[in-house]
Coordinates of C-alpha atoms in Angstrom, one line a residue:
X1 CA 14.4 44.4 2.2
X2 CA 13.5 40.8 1.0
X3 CA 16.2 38.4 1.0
X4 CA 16.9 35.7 -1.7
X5 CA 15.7 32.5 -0.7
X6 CA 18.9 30.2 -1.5
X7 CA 17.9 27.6 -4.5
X8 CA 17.6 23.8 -3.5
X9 CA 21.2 21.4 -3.5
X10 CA 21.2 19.8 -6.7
X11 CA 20.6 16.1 -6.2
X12 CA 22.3 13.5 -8.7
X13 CA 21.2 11.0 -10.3
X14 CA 23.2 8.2 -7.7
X15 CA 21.4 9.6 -4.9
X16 CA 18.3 9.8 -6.4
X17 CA 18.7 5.9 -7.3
X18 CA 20.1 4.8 -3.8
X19 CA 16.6 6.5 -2.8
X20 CA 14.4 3.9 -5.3
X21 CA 17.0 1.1 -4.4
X22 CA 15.5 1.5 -1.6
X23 CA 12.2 1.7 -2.3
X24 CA 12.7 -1.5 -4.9
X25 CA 13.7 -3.3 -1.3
X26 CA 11.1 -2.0 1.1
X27 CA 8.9 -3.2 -1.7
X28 CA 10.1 -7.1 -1.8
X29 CA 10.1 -7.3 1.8
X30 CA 6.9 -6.2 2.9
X31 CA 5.5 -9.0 0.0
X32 CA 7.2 -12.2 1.1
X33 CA 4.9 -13.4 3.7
X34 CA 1.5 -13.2 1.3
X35 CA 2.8 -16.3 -1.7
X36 CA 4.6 -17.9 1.1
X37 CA 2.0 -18.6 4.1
X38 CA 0.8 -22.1 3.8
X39 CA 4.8 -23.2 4.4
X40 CA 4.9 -21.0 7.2
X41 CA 1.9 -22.0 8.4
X42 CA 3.4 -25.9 8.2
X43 CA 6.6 -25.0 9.4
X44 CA 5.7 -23.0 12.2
X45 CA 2.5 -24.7 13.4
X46 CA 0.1 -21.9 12.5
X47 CA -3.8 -22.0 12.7
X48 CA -5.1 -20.3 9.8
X49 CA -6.5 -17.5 12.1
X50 CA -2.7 -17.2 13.4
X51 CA -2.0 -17.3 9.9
X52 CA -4.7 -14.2 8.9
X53 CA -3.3 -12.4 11.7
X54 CA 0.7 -12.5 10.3
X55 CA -0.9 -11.7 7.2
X56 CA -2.6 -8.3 7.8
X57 CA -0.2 -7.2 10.9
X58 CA 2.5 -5.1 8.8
X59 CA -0.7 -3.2 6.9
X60 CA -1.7 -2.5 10.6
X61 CA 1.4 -1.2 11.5
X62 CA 1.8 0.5 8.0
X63 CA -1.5 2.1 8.8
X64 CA -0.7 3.9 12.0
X65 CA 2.9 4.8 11.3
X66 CA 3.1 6.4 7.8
X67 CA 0.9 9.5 8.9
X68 CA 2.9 9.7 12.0
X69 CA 6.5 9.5 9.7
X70 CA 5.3 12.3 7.4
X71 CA 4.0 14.4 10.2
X72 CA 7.8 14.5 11.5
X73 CA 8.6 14.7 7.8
X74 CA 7.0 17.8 7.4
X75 CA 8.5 19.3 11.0
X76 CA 12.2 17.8 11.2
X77 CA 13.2 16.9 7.9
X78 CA 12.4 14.3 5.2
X79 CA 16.0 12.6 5.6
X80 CA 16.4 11.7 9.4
X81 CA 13.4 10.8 9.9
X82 CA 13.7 8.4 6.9
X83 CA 17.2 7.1 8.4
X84 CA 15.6 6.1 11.9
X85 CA 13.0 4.4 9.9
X86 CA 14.6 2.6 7.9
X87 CA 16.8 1.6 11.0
X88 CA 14.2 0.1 12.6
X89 CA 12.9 -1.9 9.5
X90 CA 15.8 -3.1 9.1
X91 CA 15.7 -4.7 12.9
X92 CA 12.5 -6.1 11.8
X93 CA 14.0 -7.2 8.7
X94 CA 16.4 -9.5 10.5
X95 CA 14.0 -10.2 13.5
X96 CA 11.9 -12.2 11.4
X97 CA 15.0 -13.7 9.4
X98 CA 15.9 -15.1 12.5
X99 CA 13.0 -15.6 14.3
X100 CA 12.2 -19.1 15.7
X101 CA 9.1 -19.2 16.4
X102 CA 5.4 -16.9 15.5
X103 CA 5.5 -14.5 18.6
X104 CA 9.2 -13.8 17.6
X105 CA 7.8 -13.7 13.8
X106 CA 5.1 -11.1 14.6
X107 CA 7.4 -8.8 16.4
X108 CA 9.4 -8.6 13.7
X109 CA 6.6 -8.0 11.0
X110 CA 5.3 -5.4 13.6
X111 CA 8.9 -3.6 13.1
X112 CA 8.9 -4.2 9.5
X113 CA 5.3 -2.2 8.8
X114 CA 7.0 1.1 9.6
X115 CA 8.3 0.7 5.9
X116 CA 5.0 2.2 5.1
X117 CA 6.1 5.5 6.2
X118 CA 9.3 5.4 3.6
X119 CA 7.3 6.4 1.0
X120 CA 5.8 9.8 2.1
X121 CA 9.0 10.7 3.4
X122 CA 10.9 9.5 0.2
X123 CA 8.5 12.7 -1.3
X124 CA 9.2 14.9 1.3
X125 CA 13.0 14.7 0.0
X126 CA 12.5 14.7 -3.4
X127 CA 9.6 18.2 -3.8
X128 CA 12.9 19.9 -1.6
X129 CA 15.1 19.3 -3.8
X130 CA 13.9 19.3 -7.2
X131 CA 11.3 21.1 -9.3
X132 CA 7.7 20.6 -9.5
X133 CA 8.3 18.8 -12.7
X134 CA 11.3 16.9 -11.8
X135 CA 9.3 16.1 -8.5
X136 CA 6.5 14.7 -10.1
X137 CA 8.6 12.0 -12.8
X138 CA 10.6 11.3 -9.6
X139 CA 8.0 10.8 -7.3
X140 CA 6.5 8.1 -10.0
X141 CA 9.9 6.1 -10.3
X142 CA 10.2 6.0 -6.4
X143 CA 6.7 4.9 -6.7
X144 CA 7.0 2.3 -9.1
X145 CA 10.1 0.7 -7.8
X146 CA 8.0 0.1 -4.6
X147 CA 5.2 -1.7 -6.5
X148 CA 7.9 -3.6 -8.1
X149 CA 9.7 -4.4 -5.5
X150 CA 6.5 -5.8 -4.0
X151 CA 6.1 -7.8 -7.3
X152 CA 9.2 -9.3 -7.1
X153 CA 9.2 -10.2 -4.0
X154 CA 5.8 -12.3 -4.3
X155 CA 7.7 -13.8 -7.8
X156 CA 11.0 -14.7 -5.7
X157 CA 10.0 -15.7 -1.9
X158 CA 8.5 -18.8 -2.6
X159 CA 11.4 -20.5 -4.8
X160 CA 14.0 -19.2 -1.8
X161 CA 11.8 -20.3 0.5
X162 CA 11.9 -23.7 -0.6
X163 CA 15.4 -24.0 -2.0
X164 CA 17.1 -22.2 0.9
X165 CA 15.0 -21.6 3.5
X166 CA 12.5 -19.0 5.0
X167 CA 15.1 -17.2 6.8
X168 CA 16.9 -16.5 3.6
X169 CA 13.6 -14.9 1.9
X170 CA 13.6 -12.1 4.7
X171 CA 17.1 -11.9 5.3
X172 CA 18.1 -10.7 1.7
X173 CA 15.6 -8.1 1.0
X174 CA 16.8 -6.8 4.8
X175 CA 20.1 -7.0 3.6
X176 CA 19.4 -4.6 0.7
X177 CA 17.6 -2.6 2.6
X178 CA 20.4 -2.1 4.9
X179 CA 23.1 -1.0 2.1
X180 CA 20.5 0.9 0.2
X181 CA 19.7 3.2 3.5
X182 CA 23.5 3.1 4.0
X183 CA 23.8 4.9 0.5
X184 CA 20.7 6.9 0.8
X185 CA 22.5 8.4 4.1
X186 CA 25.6 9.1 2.6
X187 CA 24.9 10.7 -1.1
X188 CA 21.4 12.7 -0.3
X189 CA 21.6 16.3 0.9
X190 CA 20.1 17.1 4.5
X191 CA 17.0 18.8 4.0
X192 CA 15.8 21.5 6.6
X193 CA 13.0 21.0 9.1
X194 CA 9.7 22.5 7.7
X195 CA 7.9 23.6 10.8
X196 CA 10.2 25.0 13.4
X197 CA 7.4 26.7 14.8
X198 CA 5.3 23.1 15.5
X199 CA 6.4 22.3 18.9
X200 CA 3.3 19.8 19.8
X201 CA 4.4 16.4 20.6
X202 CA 3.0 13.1 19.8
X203 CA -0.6 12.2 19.9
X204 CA -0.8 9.4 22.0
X205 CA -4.7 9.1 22.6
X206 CA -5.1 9.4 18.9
X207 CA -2.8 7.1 17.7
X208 CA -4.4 4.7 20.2
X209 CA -7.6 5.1 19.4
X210 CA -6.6 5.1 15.3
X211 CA -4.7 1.7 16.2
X212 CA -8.0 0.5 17.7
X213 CA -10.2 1.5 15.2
X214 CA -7.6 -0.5 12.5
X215 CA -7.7 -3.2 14.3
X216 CA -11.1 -3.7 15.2
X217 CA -11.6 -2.9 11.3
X218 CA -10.0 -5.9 10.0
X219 CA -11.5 -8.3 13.0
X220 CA -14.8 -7.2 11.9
X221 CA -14.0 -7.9 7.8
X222 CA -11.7 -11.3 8.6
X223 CA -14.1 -12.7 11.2
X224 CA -17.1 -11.9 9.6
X225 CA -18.2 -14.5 7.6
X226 CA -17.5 -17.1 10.5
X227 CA -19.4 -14.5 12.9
X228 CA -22.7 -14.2 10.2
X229 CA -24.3 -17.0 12.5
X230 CA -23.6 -15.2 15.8
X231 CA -25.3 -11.8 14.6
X232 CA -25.3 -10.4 17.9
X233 CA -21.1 -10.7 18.2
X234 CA -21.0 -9.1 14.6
X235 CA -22.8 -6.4 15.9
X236 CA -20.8 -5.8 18.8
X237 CA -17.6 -5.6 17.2
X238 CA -19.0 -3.2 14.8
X239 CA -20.7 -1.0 17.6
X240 CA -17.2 -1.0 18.8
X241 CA -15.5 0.0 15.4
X242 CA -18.0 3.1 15.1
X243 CA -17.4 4.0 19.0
X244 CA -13.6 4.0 18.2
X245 CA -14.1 5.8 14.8
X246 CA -15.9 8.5 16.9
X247 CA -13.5 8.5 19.4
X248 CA -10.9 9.2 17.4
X249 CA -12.7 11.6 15.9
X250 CA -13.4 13.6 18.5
X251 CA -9.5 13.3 19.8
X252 CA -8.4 14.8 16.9
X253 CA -10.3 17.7 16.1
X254 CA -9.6 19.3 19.7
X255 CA -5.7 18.0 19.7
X256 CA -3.4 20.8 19.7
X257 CA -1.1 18.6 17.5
X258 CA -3.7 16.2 16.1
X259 CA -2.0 12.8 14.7
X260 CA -3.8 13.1 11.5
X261 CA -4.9 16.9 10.2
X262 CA -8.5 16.3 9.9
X263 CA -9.2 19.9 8.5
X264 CA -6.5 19.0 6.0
X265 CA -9.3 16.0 4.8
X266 CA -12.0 18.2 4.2
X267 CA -10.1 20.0 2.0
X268 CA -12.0 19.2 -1.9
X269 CA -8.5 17.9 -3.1
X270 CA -8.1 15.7 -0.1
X271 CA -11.1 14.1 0.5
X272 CA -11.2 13.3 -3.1
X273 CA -7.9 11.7 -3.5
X274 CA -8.7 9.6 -1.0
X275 CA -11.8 8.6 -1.6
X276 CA -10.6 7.5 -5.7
X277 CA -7.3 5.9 -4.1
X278 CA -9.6 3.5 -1.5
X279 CA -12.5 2.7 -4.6
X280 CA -9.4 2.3 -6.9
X281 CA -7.4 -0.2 -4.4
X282 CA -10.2 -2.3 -3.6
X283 CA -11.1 -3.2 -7.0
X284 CA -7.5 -3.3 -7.6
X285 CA -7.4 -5.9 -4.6
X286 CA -10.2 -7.9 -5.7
X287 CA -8.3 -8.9 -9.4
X288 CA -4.6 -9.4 -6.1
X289 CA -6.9 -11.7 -4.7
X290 CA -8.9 -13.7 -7.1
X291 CA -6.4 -14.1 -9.9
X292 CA -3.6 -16.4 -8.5
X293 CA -6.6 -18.6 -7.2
X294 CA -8.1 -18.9 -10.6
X295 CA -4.9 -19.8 -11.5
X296 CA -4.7 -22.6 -8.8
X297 CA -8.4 -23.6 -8.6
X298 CA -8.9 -27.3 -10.6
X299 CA -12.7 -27.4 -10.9
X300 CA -15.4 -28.2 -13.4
X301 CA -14.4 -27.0 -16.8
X302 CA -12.4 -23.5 -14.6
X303 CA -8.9 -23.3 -13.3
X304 CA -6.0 -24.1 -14.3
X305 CA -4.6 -26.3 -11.3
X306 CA -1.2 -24.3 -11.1
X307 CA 1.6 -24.5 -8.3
X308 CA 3.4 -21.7 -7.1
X309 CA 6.0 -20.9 -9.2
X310 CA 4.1 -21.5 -12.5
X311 CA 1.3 -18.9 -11.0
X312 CA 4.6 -16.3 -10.3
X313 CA 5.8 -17.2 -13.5
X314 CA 2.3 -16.0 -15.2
X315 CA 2.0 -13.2 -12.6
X316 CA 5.3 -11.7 -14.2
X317 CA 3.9 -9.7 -16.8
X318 CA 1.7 -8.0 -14.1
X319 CA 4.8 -7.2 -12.3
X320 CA 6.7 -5.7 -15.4
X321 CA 3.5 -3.4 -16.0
X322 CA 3.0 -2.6 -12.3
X323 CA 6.7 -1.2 -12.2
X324 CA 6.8 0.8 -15.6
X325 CA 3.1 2.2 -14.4
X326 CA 4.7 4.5 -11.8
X327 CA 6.9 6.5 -13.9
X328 CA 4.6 6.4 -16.8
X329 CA 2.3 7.8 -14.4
X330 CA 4.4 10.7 -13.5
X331 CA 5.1 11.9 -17.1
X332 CA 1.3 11.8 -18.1
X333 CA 0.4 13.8 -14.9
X334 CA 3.2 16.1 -16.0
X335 CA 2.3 16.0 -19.1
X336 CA -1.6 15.9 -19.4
X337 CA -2.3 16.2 -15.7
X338 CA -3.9 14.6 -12.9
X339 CA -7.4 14.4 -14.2
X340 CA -6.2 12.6 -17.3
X341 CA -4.2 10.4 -16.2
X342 CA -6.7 8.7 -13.3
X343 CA -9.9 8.6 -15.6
X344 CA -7.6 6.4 -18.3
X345 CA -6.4 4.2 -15.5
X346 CA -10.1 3.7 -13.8
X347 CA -11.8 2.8 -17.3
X348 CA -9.1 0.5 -17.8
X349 CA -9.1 -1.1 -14.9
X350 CA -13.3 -1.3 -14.9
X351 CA -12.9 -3.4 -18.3
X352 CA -10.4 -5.3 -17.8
X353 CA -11.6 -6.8 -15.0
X354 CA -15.4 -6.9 -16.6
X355 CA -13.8 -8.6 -19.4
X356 CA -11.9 -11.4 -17.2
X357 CA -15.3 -11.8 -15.4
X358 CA -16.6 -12.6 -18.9
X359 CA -13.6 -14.5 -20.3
X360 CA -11.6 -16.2 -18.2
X361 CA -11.0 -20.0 -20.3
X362 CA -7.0 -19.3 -21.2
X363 CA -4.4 -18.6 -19.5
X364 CA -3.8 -16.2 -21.6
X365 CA -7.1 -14.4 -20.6
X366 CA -5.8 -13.7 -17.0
X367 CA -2.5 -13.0 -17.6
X368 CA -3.3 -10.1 -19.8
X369 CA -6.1 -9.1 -17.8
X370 CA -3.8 -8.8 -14.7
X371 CA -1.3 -6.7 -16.6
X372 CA -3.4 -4.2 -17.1
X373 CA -5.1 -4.1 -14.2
X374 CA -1.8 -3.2 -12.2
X375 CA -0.7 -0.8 -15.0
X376 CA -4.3 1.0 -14.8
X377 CA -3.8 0.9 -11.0
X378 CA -0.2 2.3 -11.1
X379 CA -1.2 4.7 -12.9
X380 CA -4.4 5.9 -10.9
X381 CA -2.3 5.4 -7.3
X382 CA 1.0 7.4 -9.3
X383 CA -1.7 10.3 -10.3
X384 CA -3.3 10.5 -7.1
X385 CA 0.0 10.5 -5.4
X386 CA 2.0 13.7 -7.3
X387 CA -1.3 15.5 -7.5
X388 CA -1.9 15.2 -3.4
X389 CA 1.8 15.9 -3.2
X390 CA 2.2 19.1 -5.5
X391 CA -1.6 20.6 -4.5
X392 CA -0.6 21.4 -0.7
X393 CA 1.9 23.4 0.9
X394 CA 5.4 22.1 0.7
X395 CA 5.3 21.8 4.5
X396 CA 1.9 19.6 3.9
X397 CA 3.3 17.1 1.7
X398 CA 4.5 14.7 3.6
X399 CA 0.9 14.8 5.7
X400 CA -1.1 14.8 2.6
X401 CA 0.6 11.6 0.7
X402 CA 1.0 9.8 3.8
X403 CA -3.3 10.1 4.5
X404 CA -3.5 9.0 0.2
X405 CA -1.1 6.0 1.3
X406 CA -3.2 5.0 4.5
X407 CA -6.1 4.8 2.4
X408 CA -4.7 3.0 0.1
X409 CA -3.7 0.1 2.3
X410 CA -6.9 0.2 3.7
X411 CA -8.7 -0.1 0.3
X412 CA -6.8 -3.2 -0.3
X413 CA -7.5 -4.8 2.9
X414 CA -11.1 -4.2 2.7
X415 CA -10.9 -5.4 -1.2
X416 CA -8.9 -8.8 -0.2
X417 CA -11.3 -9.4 2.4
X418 CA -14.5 -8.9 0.8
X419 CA -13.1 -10.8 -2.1
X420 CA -12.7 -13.6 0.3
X421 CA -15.4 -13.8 2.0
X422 CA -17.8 -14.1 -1.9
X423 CA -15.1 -17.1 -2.8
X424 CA -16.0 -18.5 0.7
X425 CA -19.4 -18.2 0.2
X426 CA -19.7 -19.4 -3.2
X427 CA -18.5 -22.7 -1.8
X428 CA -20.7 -25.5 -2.7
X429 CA -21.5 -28.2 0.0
X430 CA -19.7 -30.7 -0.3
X431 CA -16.9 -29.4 -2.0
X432 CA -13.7 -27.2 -0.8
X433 CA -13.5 -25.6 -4.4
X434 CA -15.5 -22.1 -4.9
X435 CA -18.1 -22.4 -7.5
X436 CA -17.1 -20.5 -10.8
X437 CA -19.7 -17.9 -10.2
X438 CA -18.3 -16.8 -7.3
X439 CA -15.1 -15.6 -9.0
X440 CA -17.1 -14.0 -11.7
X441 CA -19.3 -12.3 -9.0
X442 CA -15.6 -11.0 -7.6
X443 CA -14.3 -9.9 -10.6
X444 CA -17.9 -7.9 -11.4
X445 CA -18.1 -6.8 -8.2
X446 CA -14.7 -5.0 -8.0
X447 CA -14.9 -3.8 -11.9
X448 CA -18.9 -2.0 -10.6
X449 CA -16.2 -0.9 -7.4
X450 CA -13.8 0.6 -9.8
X451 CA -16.2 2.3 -12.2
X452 CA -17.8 4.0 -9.5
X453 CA -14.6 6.1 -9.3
X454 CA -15.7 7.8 -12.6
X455 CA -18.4 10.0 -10.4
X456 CA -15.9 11.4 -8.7
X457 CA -13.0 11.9 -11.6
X458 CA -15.2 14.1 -13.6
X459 CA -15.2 16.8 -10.7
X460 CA -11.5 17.0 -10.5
X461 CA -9.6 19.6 -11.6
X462 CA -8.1 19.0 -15.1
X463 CA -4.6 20.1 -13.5
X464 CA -1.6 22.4 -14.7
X465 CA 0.7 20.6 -17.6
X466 CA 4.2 21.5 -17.4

């Protein structure tokens, strides 16, 4: 005799928007430290390679805790395990509101990166309790809210910054976060654990050795350029990323609860999601990057010389498009599918930032440029997302989106990096202004980047339209 499987608790539309409040705030506050580092730097006596290091901490963090979140995800339940997190962001959150000094500073931005894992988690809720459909339009507005919120943070920190102080530009984001997790606590149904029958526990020599790997990764791309004239230094630090990689490797494919499913990455569907999400995010990073300092660059017959808030007021549009590019997203996959969706968003992206390479004399130029660069990558990251989400088994999803979202924040560290290091080499002697050819060499190099996604779009599937 088969018994009826009970239909999912119907979710309303206020807990369904305490959830993207939510993701609107973990979005601001994981941006405020990028537009506002040179006055941290000045008022808490940072070198710049203390600076580098605040910078790329929470993506570190982010890194090793988001496959870690949707692993419990999958096994306890979407919903606690999103509560705890969000509990210790929010500690973060006032951590670095209060902190005094930059070891205080780091902690908290160390407690802040388990944001990261919201988002996997945020889908793990929402595929329980809605349809496929539904799932996928809601999975793109949770999405988008996120980018948003990131935009919006990078448009507000500065001007808080420096009209109330830096505390204030961590402390009210944290303070959202804190009512918004509130809400999302109270209003959203409990969701049952997936896995009963995983009883493994944590694994700690993997996430060491991931955690290693990470951050040997972004030594090697930050200290590289400085290290080009001590080879044998370079070298090592590599020799040590690939020993780590290895390592890590080799961990997980005898752990008995591996920290990251690696025979869930060799799956066709996985393997390519990932590998379109880290081309797409490192050209995406290369127009982040090279854009505002256009914008503020003042050299011979390029730039425009702008302070900060002008270059958040022409980064605005880019923000608008960034958050209407997750639930647009969502309804094309629906709609059209997967497939679809990412090939529109990777030739637009490719031109767009071919064309600014090319063209790049008004204001005007960039700030259309960089709208559609972040709709084209909202779109290709939204795809990606709901198609990795709704391809697995619904005790897989939150493993599945939480490796798509770890490559993604790779991608765009290795994107701001490299982007970084052609500006610093297209220095001219003499001068402390890159050369104009070395921001159209960025902006060509992450367009070739982007394009190179096409190979592996045309083997997708085309996807199921509902």
């Amino acid at each position: 005799m088969t018994t009826a499987v009970p239909p999912p608790v119907t979710v309303g539309r206020t807990a369904l928007g305490a959830l993207g409040l939510l993701a609107l705030a973990t979005g601001a506050l994981e941006s405020v430290v990028t537009p506002t580092l040179p006055l941290l730097q000045r008022e808490l006596g940072m070198s710049p390679s203390e600076g580098a290091l605040l910078s790329i901490v929470l993506l570190i963090t982010g890194a090793l805790v988001t496959p870690i979140a949707g692993k419990f995800g999958d096994r306890y339940g979407g919903k606690p395990v999103l509560i705890k997190l969000m509990s210790v962001v929010s500690v973060g959150g006032l951590v670095s509101a209060l902190a005094p000094n930059l070891p205080v500073l780091l902690f908290g931005q160390v407690l802040q990166g388990a944001m990261v894992g919201a988002l996997p988690l945020s889908f793990i809720i929402v595929r329980k309790h809605l349809t496929e459909g539904e799932s996928k339009v809601a999975i793109g507005v949770v999405s988008g809210l996120f980018v948003g919120g990131g935009m919006v943070g990078t448009l507000s920190a500065g001007p808080v910054a420096e009209q109330l102080s830096r505390h204030w530009m961590f402390a009210l984001p944290t303070i959202v976060v804190i009512g918004a997790t509130v809400a999302t606590n109270r209003l959203m149904p409990h969701d049952p654990p997936g896995r009963a029958d995983d009883n493994g526990g944590v694994d700690w020599p993997g996430f060491a050795l991931l955690s290693g790997t990470l951050v040997t990764l972004m030594l090697v791309l930050m200290l590289a350029p400085d290290l080009a004239s001590e080879p044998l230094a370079l070298v090592a630090l590599v020799l040590l990323l690939v020993a780590l990689a290895a390592g890590w490797v080799f961990v997980e494919r005898r752990a008995t609860s591996p920290m990251v499913d690696l025979r869930m990455l060799a799956l066709p569907a996985m393997w390519k999601s990932c590998l379109l999400t880290f081309v797409i995010c490192v050209g995406t990073a290369g127009a982040v990057y090279l854009v505002p300092q256009l914008f503020a660059a003042s050299g011979d017959g390029y730039g425009f010389g702008a302070g900060a808030t002008l270059i958040g007021l022409y980064l605005l549009p880019g923000a608008v498009a960034a958050s209407l590019a997750g639930p647009i997203g969502g309804l094309g996959a629906r709609r059209f599918g997967s497939r679809a969706v990412v090939t529109t968003g990777v030739v637009l992206m490719a031109v767009s930032l071919l064309a600014v390479a090319a063209v790049h004399t008004e204001v005007w130029h960039l700030v259309v440029g960089k709208a559609v660069i972040a709709l084209a990558n909202g779109l290709c990251v939204t795809a990606m997302v709901t198609s990795t989400a709704t391809s697995v088994d619904q005790g897989d999803t939150g493993i599945a989106t939480g490796l798509v979202l770890v490559t993604r924040v790779l991608g765009f560290a290795v994107g701001v990096q490299v982007s970084g290091a052609i500006l610093t080499a297209g220095i001219p002697a003499g001068s402390d202004v890159p050369a104009e050819s070395a921001f159209i060499t960025g902006f060509v190099v992450a367009g070739v980047v982007t394009a190179l996604a096409l190979l592996v779009t045309r083997t997708m599937r085309k996807g199921v339209t509902e």
